[in-house]
Amino acid sequence: MSIIYIDEATGSDTTGQGTEAQPYQSLAFAIFTTADAKYLIRKDANTSYDEPTQSAIKKGKKGADGLEKKRKKAEELAEREAKEKGEEREKRERLLEENKSIVLIEDTSLAKAIKAKISQLAEHRSKRVRVFGWVHRLRQQKDITFVTLRDGTGYLQVVLSGRVNQTYHALTLTLESTVELVGMLQVVPEGKTAPGGHELIVDHWQLVGAAPGAEDAFTNRLNEKTNPSIQADLRHLVLRGETASAVLRLRAALLAAFRQTFVKHSTIEVTPPCLVQTMVEGGATLFKLDYYGQPAFLTQSSQLYLETCLPSLGDVFCVQESFRAENSHTRRHLSEYTHLEAELGFINFDDLMTHIEAVICESVDILLADPSSAALIKQLNPKFQPPARPFLRLSYVDAITWLNEHGIKRPEEDKDGNAIKDENGKDIMVEHAVGDDIAEAAERQMTDIIGKPVFLYGFPAELKAFYMKRMPKKEGSNAVFTESCDLLMPNVGEIVGGSMRISDYDELIAAYKREGMDPSTYYWYTDQRKYGTCEHGGYGLGVERLLAWLADRYTVRECSLYPRWPERATP
């Protein structure tokens, strides 16, 4: 005869096994589970197991009878529900089979439908229209189906009722299926809302492409709880979401606004090459490739090429992909990003920062003045306020002082640039000093505290690229600073980096030598100082970073169509 253990304090009728290690909690459940056994019971872990009294067994059997009745009742209920579901399934299958015979034919006696995109429908109200798109949302009731249609230009509320809602395809319609819909476009009744303020009452439709249901349904592959790495793999499906598509629409509007602003400033767009044989920002972040047997790289920046355009085209800009082989996984770094760069002739350092400020503010003003882009900003970043001019200008030296005054420290580093740890493995933090490269975290912390755009300018020459113009040395100081600047935005950090360029031929040759670079490969760049030089400067703006600020996105990865970062080149 088996022995069943019951511990009324620590046992469990849910997870217990009736063993001494995993006892049940109640005698009633033990009898219900195993009717013919020897039962040993105790009140708690401090008492020993003993046989239950006759009265306890009598009470336990009564409880077991109650459990048996509950079991039978649950079994009967499950059988009834299974039967009802089976009947309902059979009824639906019969209905589907019957409805396969319903074939919709467009009524040619009705007014000819006007084919239009959803964004164009406002001008066709009270008319019969024909639209195409994807089923974005779906709500099916007994006699009516509500669909939110998406075609890439907007969203449309659609109503299927009567015969058009009785077809096999109507009864089996799934999210993300593509459809052609024809019907009367009506203003929604007062007190109700719909995208665009109107809805389509369908009189004819057809399925163009069915999306799967069941296990392979769209919402089973992708939903709010989907792991971020899977979301990255399914970026092509993520793009169908309202937020992702709104970010990309705003991105398009932003680039259009920039182009409009540059036209206003008499700046011409050019298209430099992506395949290059010279570096701009240092060799450590170059993607190297074989170019017909010659070494070549993916461009880090188009700056050098833009400079060559000044004598023939005047001020120029480009919107070009740049590539940085930097093993960085921060929320503001991408391996491939859209680089908006400009180069301006016959300016000084103050002119350069004023121009950057003007381009950003005027482009934002254009976005806010347009109802479509303004609505996107409000949707993505409801609290957005355009930046006030002029932007704060803070020198690098003053920024070092500011960081120390606000207790913002940096990790102490060894001669190889590695963080020095204490005995507990934590970074040893020290104050900033002139000559330090202000780290991203400290830079962002400073910007967030200040709470508005900041031009950080005048960086030490040893921290900057070879081509940057140097400031005159201050009397009594050996420190060399450059006419360089970074524009920092709250919540994002650096979005623009710019500088005046070395305009003197001999000074540029000395810069090559100082950096150990071969001047011969840069002959075409050096010639700009040989054949009529001028004071000039330029900058590079990270489009994804500016968009992250504008749309209040946590990471720049949300601001790229198919973002690339270390180990991510899929899809």
Coordinates of C-alpha atoms in Angstrom, one line a residue, residues 9-490:
A9 CA 1.3 24.3 6.4
T10 CA 3.8 23.9 3.6
G11 CA 2.3 21.3 1.3
S12 CA 0.5 22.1 -1.9
D13 CA -2.6 20.5 -3.6
T14 CA -1.4 22.2 -6.9
T15 CA 2.2 21.2 -7.2
G16 CA 2.5 18.5 -4.5
Q17 CA 3.2 14.9 -5.4
G18 CA 2.1 13.3 -2.1
T19 CA 5.7 12.4 -1.2
E20 CA 7.6 13.3 1.9
A21 CA 9.6 15.8 -0.1
Q22 CA 6.5 17.2 -1.9
P23 CA 3.5 16.6 0.3
Y24 CA -0.1 17.6 -0.4
Q25 CA -1.8 20.3 1.7
S26 CA -5.2 18.7 2.5
L27 CA -6.3 15.2 3.4
A28 CA -9.4 15.7 1.2
F29 CA -7.2 16.1 -1.9
A30 CA -5.0 13.2 -0.9
I31 CA -8.1 10.9 -0.6
F32 CA -9.5 12.3 -3.9
T33 CA -6.2 11.6 -5.6
T34 CA -5.5 8.2 -4.1
A35 CA -8.4 6.5 -2.5
D36 CA -6.7 3.3 -1.2
A37 CA -3.5 4.4 0.6
K38 CA -2.0 5.0 4.0
Y39 CA -2.1 8.7 4.9
L40 CA 0.4 10.5 7.1
I41 CA -0.4 14.0 8.2
R42 CA 1.2 16.8 10.2
K43 CA 0.2 20.4 11.1
D44 CA 3.6 22.0 10.2
A45 CA 7.3 21.2 9.7
N46 CA 7.9 21.3 13.5
T47 CA 5.7 18.3 14.2
S48 CA 6.1 14.7 13.0
Y49 CA 3.9 12.9 10.5
D50 CA 1.2 10.7 12.1
E51 CA -1.9 8.8 10.9
P52 CA -5.1 11.0 10.8
T53 CA -7.9 10.4 13.3
Q54 CA -11.2 8.6 12.2
S55 CA -13.1 11.9 12.4
A56 CA -10.4 13.6 10.2
I57 CA -10.7 10.7 7.6
K58 CA -14.5 11.1 7.7
K59 CA -14.2 14.8 7.0
G60 CA -11.5 14.2 4.4
K61 CA -13.8 11.7 2.5
K62 CA -16.6 14.2 2.5
G63 CA -14.2 16.8 1.0
A64 CA -13.0 14.3 -1.5
D65 CA -16.6 13.6 -2.6
G66 CA -17.0 17.4 -3.1
L67 CA -13.9 17.5 -5.3
E68 CA -15.2 14.5 -7.3
K69 CA -18.5 16.3 -8.0
K70 CA -16.5 19.4 -9.1
R71 CA -14.4 17.3 -11.4
K72 CA -17.5 15.7 -13.0
K73 CA -19.1 19.1 -13.4
A74 CA -16.0 20.6 -15.0
E75 CA -15.8 17.5 -17.3
E76 CA -19.4 17.9 -18.3
L77 CA -18.9 21.6 -19.0
A78 CA -15.8 21.0 -21.1
E79 CA -17.7 18.3 -23.1
R80 CA -20.6 20.7 -23.6
E81 CA -18.3 23.6 -24.6
A82 CA -16.3 21.3 -27.0
K83 CA -19.6 20.2 -28.5
E84 CA -20.8 23.8 -28.9
K85 CA -17.5 24.8 -30.4
G86 CA -17.6 21.8 -32.8
E87 CA -21.1 22.7 -33.8
E88 CA -20.1 26.4 -34.2
R89 CA -17.1 25.3 -36.3
E90 CA -19.3 23.1 -38.5
K91 CA -21.8 25.9 -38.8
R92 CA -19.0 28.3 -39.9
E93 CA -17.5 25.8 -42.3
R94 CA -21.0 25.3 -43.9
L95 CA -21.4 29.0 -44.1
L96 CA -18.0 29.5 -45.7
E97 CA -18.7 26.7 -48.2
E98 CA -22.1 28.3 -49.0
N99 CA -20.6 31.7 -49.3
K100 CA -18.0 30.6 -51.8
S101 CA -20.8 30.7 -54.3
I102 CA -21.4 34.4 -53.7
V103 CA -19.5 36.3 -56.5
L104 CA -19.5 40.1 -56.5
I105 CA -19.9 41.9 -59.8
E106 CA -19.4 45.6 -59.9
D107 CA -22.6 47.4 -60.8
T108 CA -21.9 49.3 -64.0
S109 CA -25.1 51.4 -63.6
L110 CA -23.5 53.2 -60.7
A111 CA -21.3 56.3 -61.2
K112 CA -17.8 55.5 -62.4
A113 CA -15.4 55.2 -59.5
I114 CA -12.5 57.7 -59.2
K115 CA -9.2 55.9 -58.5
A116 CA -7.4 57.8 -55.8
K117 CA -4.8 57.5 -53.1
I118 CA -6.1 57.9 -49.5
S119 CA -4.3 61.2 -49.1
Q120 CA -6.3 62.6 -52.1
L121 CA -9.7 61.5 -50.9
A122 CA -10.9 64.8 -49.2
E123 CA -11.6 66.3 -52.6
H124 CA -13.8 63.4 -53.6
R125 CA -16.3 63.3 -50.8
S126 CA -19.8 62.3 -51.7
K127 CA -18.4 60.6 -54.8
R128 CA -17.8 57.0 -55.7
V129 CA -14.1 56.2 -55.4
R130 CA -11.7 53.2 -55.9
V131 CA -8.9 52.7 -53.5
F132 CA -6.2 50.0 -53.0
G133 CA -4.3 49.1 -49.8
W134 CA -3.5 46.8 -46.9
V135 CA -5.8 45.8 -44.1
H136 CA -4.3 47.7 -41.2
R137 CA -7.0 47.0 -38.6
L138 CA -10.0 44.7 -38.8
R139 CA -13.1 44.4 -36.6
Q140 CA -15.6 41.8 -37.7
Q141 CA -19.2 41.7 -36.3
K142 CA -22.1 39.5 -37.1
D143 CA -23.5 41.6 -40.0
I144 CA -20.8 44.2 -40.6
T145 CA -17.0 44.5 -40.9
F146 CA -15.0 47.6 -40.1
V147 CA -11.6 47.9 -41.8
T148 CA -8.9 50.5 -41.4
L149 CA -7.1 50.6 -44.8
R150 CA -3.5 51.7 -45.3
D151 CA -2.0 52.6 -48.6
G152 CA 1.2 54.3 -47.5
T153 CA -0.2 57.8 -47.9
G154 CA -2.7 57.6 -45.1
Y155 CA -5.5 55.6 -43.4
L156 CA -9.1 55.2 -44.3
Q157 CA -12.1 53.8 -42.4
V158 CA -14.0 51.3 -44.4
V159 CA -17.5 49.7 -43.8
L160 CA -18.5 46.3 -45.4
S161 CA -22.2 45.4 -44.9
G162 CA -24.9 43.4 -46.7
R163 CA -23.9 41.2 -49.6
V164 CA -20.3 42.6 -49.8
N165 CA -19.8 41.3 -46.2
Q166 CA -21.2 37.8 -47.0
T167 CA -18.5 36.5 -49.4
Y168 CA -16.0 33.9 -48.5
H169 CA -13.2 36.4 -48.7
A170 CA -15.1 38.8 -46.4
L171 CA -15.6 36.1 -43.7
T172 CA -11.9 35.0 -43.9
L173 CA -10.3 38.4 -44.3
T174 CA -7.0 38.8 -42.4
L175 CA -4.7 41.6 -41.3
E176 CA -2.2 42.8 -43.9
S177 CA -4.2 41.3 -46.8
T178 CA -4.3 43.6 -49.8
V179 CA -7.7 44.7 -51.2
E180 CA -9.4 46.8 -53.9
L181 CA -12.4 48.7 -52.5
V182 CA -15.1 50.6 -54.4
G183 CA -17.8 52.7 -52.8
M184 CA -19.3 56.0 -51.7
L185 CA -17.0 58.3 -49.7
Q186 CA -19.1 59.9 -46.9
V187 CA -18.4 62.4 -44.2
V188 CA -18.6 60.6 -40.8
P189 CA -21.7 61.4 -38.8
E190 CA -21.5 64.2 -36.2
G191 CA -19.9 63.1 -33.0
K192 CA -17.9 60.3 -34.6
T193 CA -14.3 60.4 -35.8
A194 CA -12.3 58.7 -38.5
P195 CA -9.0 59.3 -40.3
G196 CA -9.6 62.2 -42.7
G197 CA -13.1 62.8 -41.3
H198 CA -14.7 60.5 -43.8
E199 CA -15.4 56.7 -44.4
L200 CA -15.9 54.5 -47.4
I201 CA -19.2 52.6 -47.7
V202 CA -18.3 49.7 -49.9
D203 CA -20.5 48.5 -52.8
H204 CA -17.9 46.3 -54.5
W205 CA -14.5 44.9 -53.5
Q206 CA -12.0 42.1 -54.2
L207 CA -9.2 40.5 -52.5
V208 CA -5.9 41.2 -54.2
G209 CA -3.5 39.3 -52.0
A210 CA -4.4 37.3 -48.9
A211 CA -2.2 37.4 -45.8
P212 CA -2.0 34.2 -43.7
G213 CA -4.0 33.7 -40.5
A214 CA -3.7 31.1 -37.7
E215 CA -0.2 30.5 -36.4
D216 CA 1.5 32.5 -39.2
A217 CA -0.8 35.5 -38.7
F218 CA 0.9 38.9 -38.7
T219 CA 0.2 39.6 -35.0
N220 CA 1.7 36.2 -34.1
R221 CA 4.9 37.1 -35.9
L222 CA 5.1 40.7 -34.6
N223 CA 3.5 42.5 -31.7
E224 CA 4.4 44.9 -28.8
K225 CA 6.0 42.1 -26.8
T226 CA 8.3 40.9 -29.6
N227 CA 12.0 40.7 -28.6
P228 CA 14.0 43.7 -30.0
S229 CA 16.4 41.4 -31.8
I230 CA 13.4 39.7 -33.6
Q231 CA 12.0 43.1 -34.3
A232 CA 15.3 43.9 -36.0
D233 CA 15.1 40.7 -38.1
L234 CA 11.5 41.7 -39.0
R235 CA 12.2 45.3 -39.8
H236 CA 10.4 44.9 -43.1
L237 CA 7.2 44.2 -41.1
V238 CA 7.9 46.8 -38.3
L239 CA 7.9 49.5 -41.0
R240 CA 4.1 48.8 -41.5
G241 CA 3.4 50.1 -38.0
E242 CA 2.0 53.6 -37.5
T243 CA 5.0 54.9 -35.5
A244 CA 7.8 53.5 -37.7
S245 CA 6.1 54.8 -40.9
A246 CA 5.5 58.2 -39.3
V247 CA 9.2 58.5 -38.4
L248 CA 10.1 57.7 -42.1
R249 CA 7.5 60.2 -43.4
L250 CA 9.0 62.9 -41.1
R251 CA 12.5 61.9 -42.3
A252 CA 11.4 62.5 -45.9
A253 CA 9.8 65.9 -45.0
L254 CA 13.0 66.8 -43.0
L255 CA 15.3 66.2 -46.0
A256 CA 12.9 68.2 -48.3
A257 CA 12.9 71.0 -45.8
F258 CA 16.7 71.0 -45.7
R259 CA 16.9 71.2 -49.5
Q260 CA 14.4 74.1 -49.5
T261 CA 16.5 75.9 -46.9
F262 CA 19.8 75.4 -48.8
V263 CA 18.2 76.7 -52.0
K264 CA 17.3 79.8 -50.0
H265 CA 20.9 80.1 -48.9
S266 CA 22.1 79.7 -52.5
T267 CA 23.8 76.4 -51.8
I268 CA 23.9 73.8 -54.6
E269 CA 23.5 70.0 -54.0
V270 CA 26.1 67.7 -55.4
T271 CA 26.7 63.9 -55.2
P272 CA 30.2 62.9 -54.1
P273 CA 31.5 59.3 -54.5
C274 CA 31.0 56.6 -51.8
L275 CA 34.1 54.7 -53.0
V276 CA 37.2 56.6 -52.0
Q277 CA 41.0 56.0 -51.6
T278 CA 41.7 58.7 -48.9
M279 CA 40.6 58.9 -45.3
V280 CA 39.1 62.0 -43.6
E281 CA 38.5 61.1 -40.0
G282 CA 41.3 58.6 -39.3
G283 CA 42.1 55.2 -40.6
A284 CA 40.7 53.2 -37.6
T285 CA 37.1 53.5 -38.7
L286 CA 37.5 52.8 -42.5
F287 CA 35.7 49.9 -44.2
K288 CA 38.3 48.5 -46.6
L289 CA 37.6 46.7 -49.9
D290 CA 39.2 45.6 -53.0
Y291 CA 38.5 47.9 -56.0
Y292 CA 39.7 46.1 -59.1
G293 CA 42.9 45.1 -57.4
Q294 CA 43.4 48.5 -55.7
P295 CA 42.8 49.3 -52.1
A296 CA 39.7 51.5 -51.5
F297 CA 37.3 52.4 -48.7
L298 CA 33.7 53.3 -48.1
T299 CA 33.6 57.0 -47.4
Q300 CA 33.6 58.4 -43.9
S301 CA 32.8 61.8 -45.1
S302 CA 32.3 63.7 -48.4
Q303 CA 34.0 66.8 -47.0
L304 CA 37.1 66.8 -49.1
Y305 CA 35.2 66.4 -52.3
L306 CA 32.8 69.2 -51.3
E307 CA 35.8 71.5 -50.9
T308 CA 36.8 71.0 -54.5
C309 CA 33.4 72.2 -55.7
L310 CA 33.7 75.7 -54.1
P311 CA 35.7 77.3 -57.0
S312 CA 33.2 76.2 -59.6
L313 CA 29.8 75.9 -57.8
G314 CA 30.2 78.1 -54.8
D315 CA 28.6 76.9 -51.6
V316 CA 27.6 73.2 -51.8
F317 CA 26.0 70.5 -49.8
C318 CA 25.3 66.8 -50.2
V319 CA 23.0 64.1 -48.7
Q320 CA 25.2 61.0 -48.7
E321 CA 25.6 57.8 -46.9
S322 CA 28.7 57.6 -44.7
F323 CA 30.3 54.5 -43.2
R324 CA 32.2 54.2 -39.9
A325 CA 33.8 50.9 -38.9
E326 CA 33.5 51.8 -35.2
N327 CA 32.5 48.9 -32.9
S328 CA 30.1 51.1 -31.0
H329 CA 26.7 49.9 -29.8
T330 CA 25.4 53.2 -28.3
R331 CA 21.9 54.4 -29.1
R332 CA 23.3 57.2 -31.2
H333 CA 25.7 55.3 -33.4
L334 CA 25.2 53.5 -36.7
S335 CA 27.7 51.8 -39.0
E336 CA 26.0 53.4 -42.0
Y337 CA 24.2 56.7 -41.6
T338 CA 22.9 59.6 -43.7
H339 CA 25.3 62.4 -43.7
L340 CA 24.2 65.9 -44.6
E341 CA 27.3 67.9 -45.3
A342 CA 28.0 71.4 -46.5
E343 CA 31.0 73.5 -47.4
L344 CA 31.0 77.3 -47.5
G345 CA 33.5 79.7 -49.0
F346 CA 34.7 83.1 -47.9
I347 CA 33.4 82.8 -44.3
N348 CA 34.9 83.0 -40.8
F349 CA 34.3 80.7 -37.8
D350 CA 31.4 82.9 -36.4
D351 CA 29.7 82.8 -39.9
L352 CA 29.9 79.0 -39.9
M353 CA 28.1 78.5 -36.5
T354 CA 25.5 81.2 -37.5
H355 CA 24.9 79.3 -40.7
I356 CA 24.5 75.9 -39.0
E357 CA 22.0 77.5 -36.6
A358 CA 20.1 79.1 -39.4
V359 CA 19.8 75.9 -41.5
I360 CA 18.5 73.9 -38.6
C361 CA 16.0 76.5 -37.3
E362 CA 14.7 77.5 -40.7
S363 CA 14.2 73.8 -41.7
V364 CA 12.3 73.2 -38.5
D365 CA 10.2 76.2 -39.2
I366 CA 9.3 74.8 -42.6
L367 CA 8.2 71.5 -41.0
L368 CA 6.0 73.2 -38.5
A369 CA 4.4 75.5 -41.1
D370 CA 3.3 72.5 -43.2
P371 CA 0.2 70.8 -41.8
S372 CA 1.3 67.3 -42.7
S373 CA 4.8 67.4 -41.2
A374 CA 3.6 69.4 -38.2
A375 CA 1.0 66.6 -37.5
L376 CA 3.8 64.0 -37.7
I377 CA 5.9 65.9 -35.2
K378 CA 2.9 66.3 -32.9
Q379 CA 2.1 62.6 -33.2
L380 CA 5.7 61.5 -32.4
N381 CA 6.8 64.3 -30.0
P382 CA 3.7 66.1 -28.6
K383 CA 5.8 68.3 -26.3
F384 CA 8.2 69.5 -29.1
Q385 CA 9.1 73.2 -29.1
P386 CA 11.3 74.8 -31.8
P387 CA 14.7 75.8 -30.5
A388 CA 15.2 79.4 -29.5
R389 CA 17.9 81.5 -31.3
P390 CA 20.7 82.3 -30.8
F391 CA 22.1 79.0 -29.6
L392 CA 24.4 79.0 -26.6
R393 CA 28.1 79.0 -27.5
L394 CA 30.4 77.4 -24.9
S395 CA 34.1 77.0 -25.4
Y396 CA 35.8 73.7 -24.8
V397 CA 37.9 75.2 -21.9
D398 CA 34.7 76.6 -20.3
A399 CA 33.0 73.3 -20.8
I400 CA 35.8 71.5 -18.8
T401 CA 35.3 74.1 -16.0
W402 CA 31.5 73.6 -16.2
L403 CA 31.8 69.8 -15.9
N404 CA 34.0 70.0 -12.9
E405 CA 31.7 72.6 -11.2
H406 CA 28.8 70.2 -11.7
G407 CA 30.6 67.2 -10.4
I408 CA 30.5 65.3 -13.7
K409 CA 33.7 63.2 -13.8
R410 CA 35.4 60.9 -16.3
P411 CA 37.0 57.4 -16.0
E412 CA 40.7 57.6 -15.3
E413 CA 42.7 56.0 -18.2
D414 CA 46.1 54.4 -18.6
K415 CA 48.5 55.3 -21.4
D416 CA 46.7 53.0 -23.8
G417 CA 43.3 54.7 -23.1
N418 CA 41.9 51.8 -21.0
A419 CA 39.8 52.7 -18.0
I420 CA 41.6 52.0 -14.7
K421 CA 39.6 50.0 -12.2
D422 CA 39.5 50.0 -8.4
E423 CA 39.7 46.9 -6.2
N424 CA 36.0 46.3 -6.7
G425 CA 36.3 46.4 -10.5
K426 CA 34.6 49.8 -10.8
D427 CA 36.0 52.7 -12.9
I428 CA 38.1 55.2 -11.0
M429 CA 36.5 58.6 -11.7
V430 CA 38.5 61.8 -11.9
E431 CA 37.8 65.4 -12.8
H432 CA 38.2 66.6 -16.4
A433 CA 41.3 68.5 -17.5
V434 CA 42.1 70.6 -20.5
G435 CA 43.3 68.1 -23.2
D436 CA 40.7 65.4 -22.3
D437 CA 38.3 64.2 -25.0
I438 CA 34.9 64.8 -23.4
A439 CA 33.2 61.5 -23.4
E440 CA 29.7 61.0 -24.9
A441 CA 28.1 60.3 -21.5
A442 CA 29.5 63.5 -19.9
E443 CA 28.6 65.5 -23.0
R444 CA 25.0 64.3 -23.0
Q445 CA 24.7 64.9 -19.3
M446 CA 25.9 68.4 -19.7
T447 CA 23.5 69.1 -22.6
D448 CA 20.5 67.6 -20.8
I449 CA 21.2 69.8 -17.7
I450 CA 21.5 73.0 -19.9
G451 CA 18.4 71.9 -21.7
K452 CA 18.9 73.7 -25.0
P453 CA 21.1 73.5 -28.1
V454 CA 24.8 74.2 -27.3
F455 CA 27.7 74.9 -29.6
L456 CA 30.7 73.4 -28.0
Y457 CA 33.7 75.0 -29.8
G458 CA 37.5 75.4 -29.8
F459 CA 38.7 71.8 -29.3
P460 CA 42.4 70.9 -28.8
A461 CA 44.2 70.2 -32.0
E462 CA 45.3 66.8 -30.9
L463 CA 41.7 65.7 -30.6
K464 CA 40.7 66.8 -34.1
A465 CA 41.3 66.0 -37.8
F466 CA 44.4 67.1 -39.7
Y467 CA 42.5 69.6 -41.9
M468 CA 41.1 71.8 -39.2
K469 CA 42.2 75.4 -39.0
R470 CA 44.1 76.4 -35.8
M471 CA 43.3 79.3 -33.5
P472 CA 46.0 81.8 -32.8
K473 CA 47.9 80.8 -29.6
K474 CA 47.2 82.7 -26.5
E475 CA 50.1 84.6 -25.0
G476 CA 51.8 82.5 -22.3
S477 CA 50.1 79.2 -23.4
N478 CA 51.4 76.4 -25.5
A479 CA 47.9 74.9 -26.0
V480 CA 46.7 74.7 -29.6
F481 CA 43.0 74.9 -30.2
T482 CA 41.1 74.6 -33.5
E483 CA 38.2 76.5 -35.0
S484 CA 36.0 73.5 -34.6
C485 CA 32.5 73.1 -33.2
D486 CA 30.0 70.4 -32.2
L487 CA 26.3 71.2 -31.9
L488 CA 24.8 69.3 -29.0
M489 CA 21.0 68.7 -28.6
P490 CA 19.2 67.7 -25.4

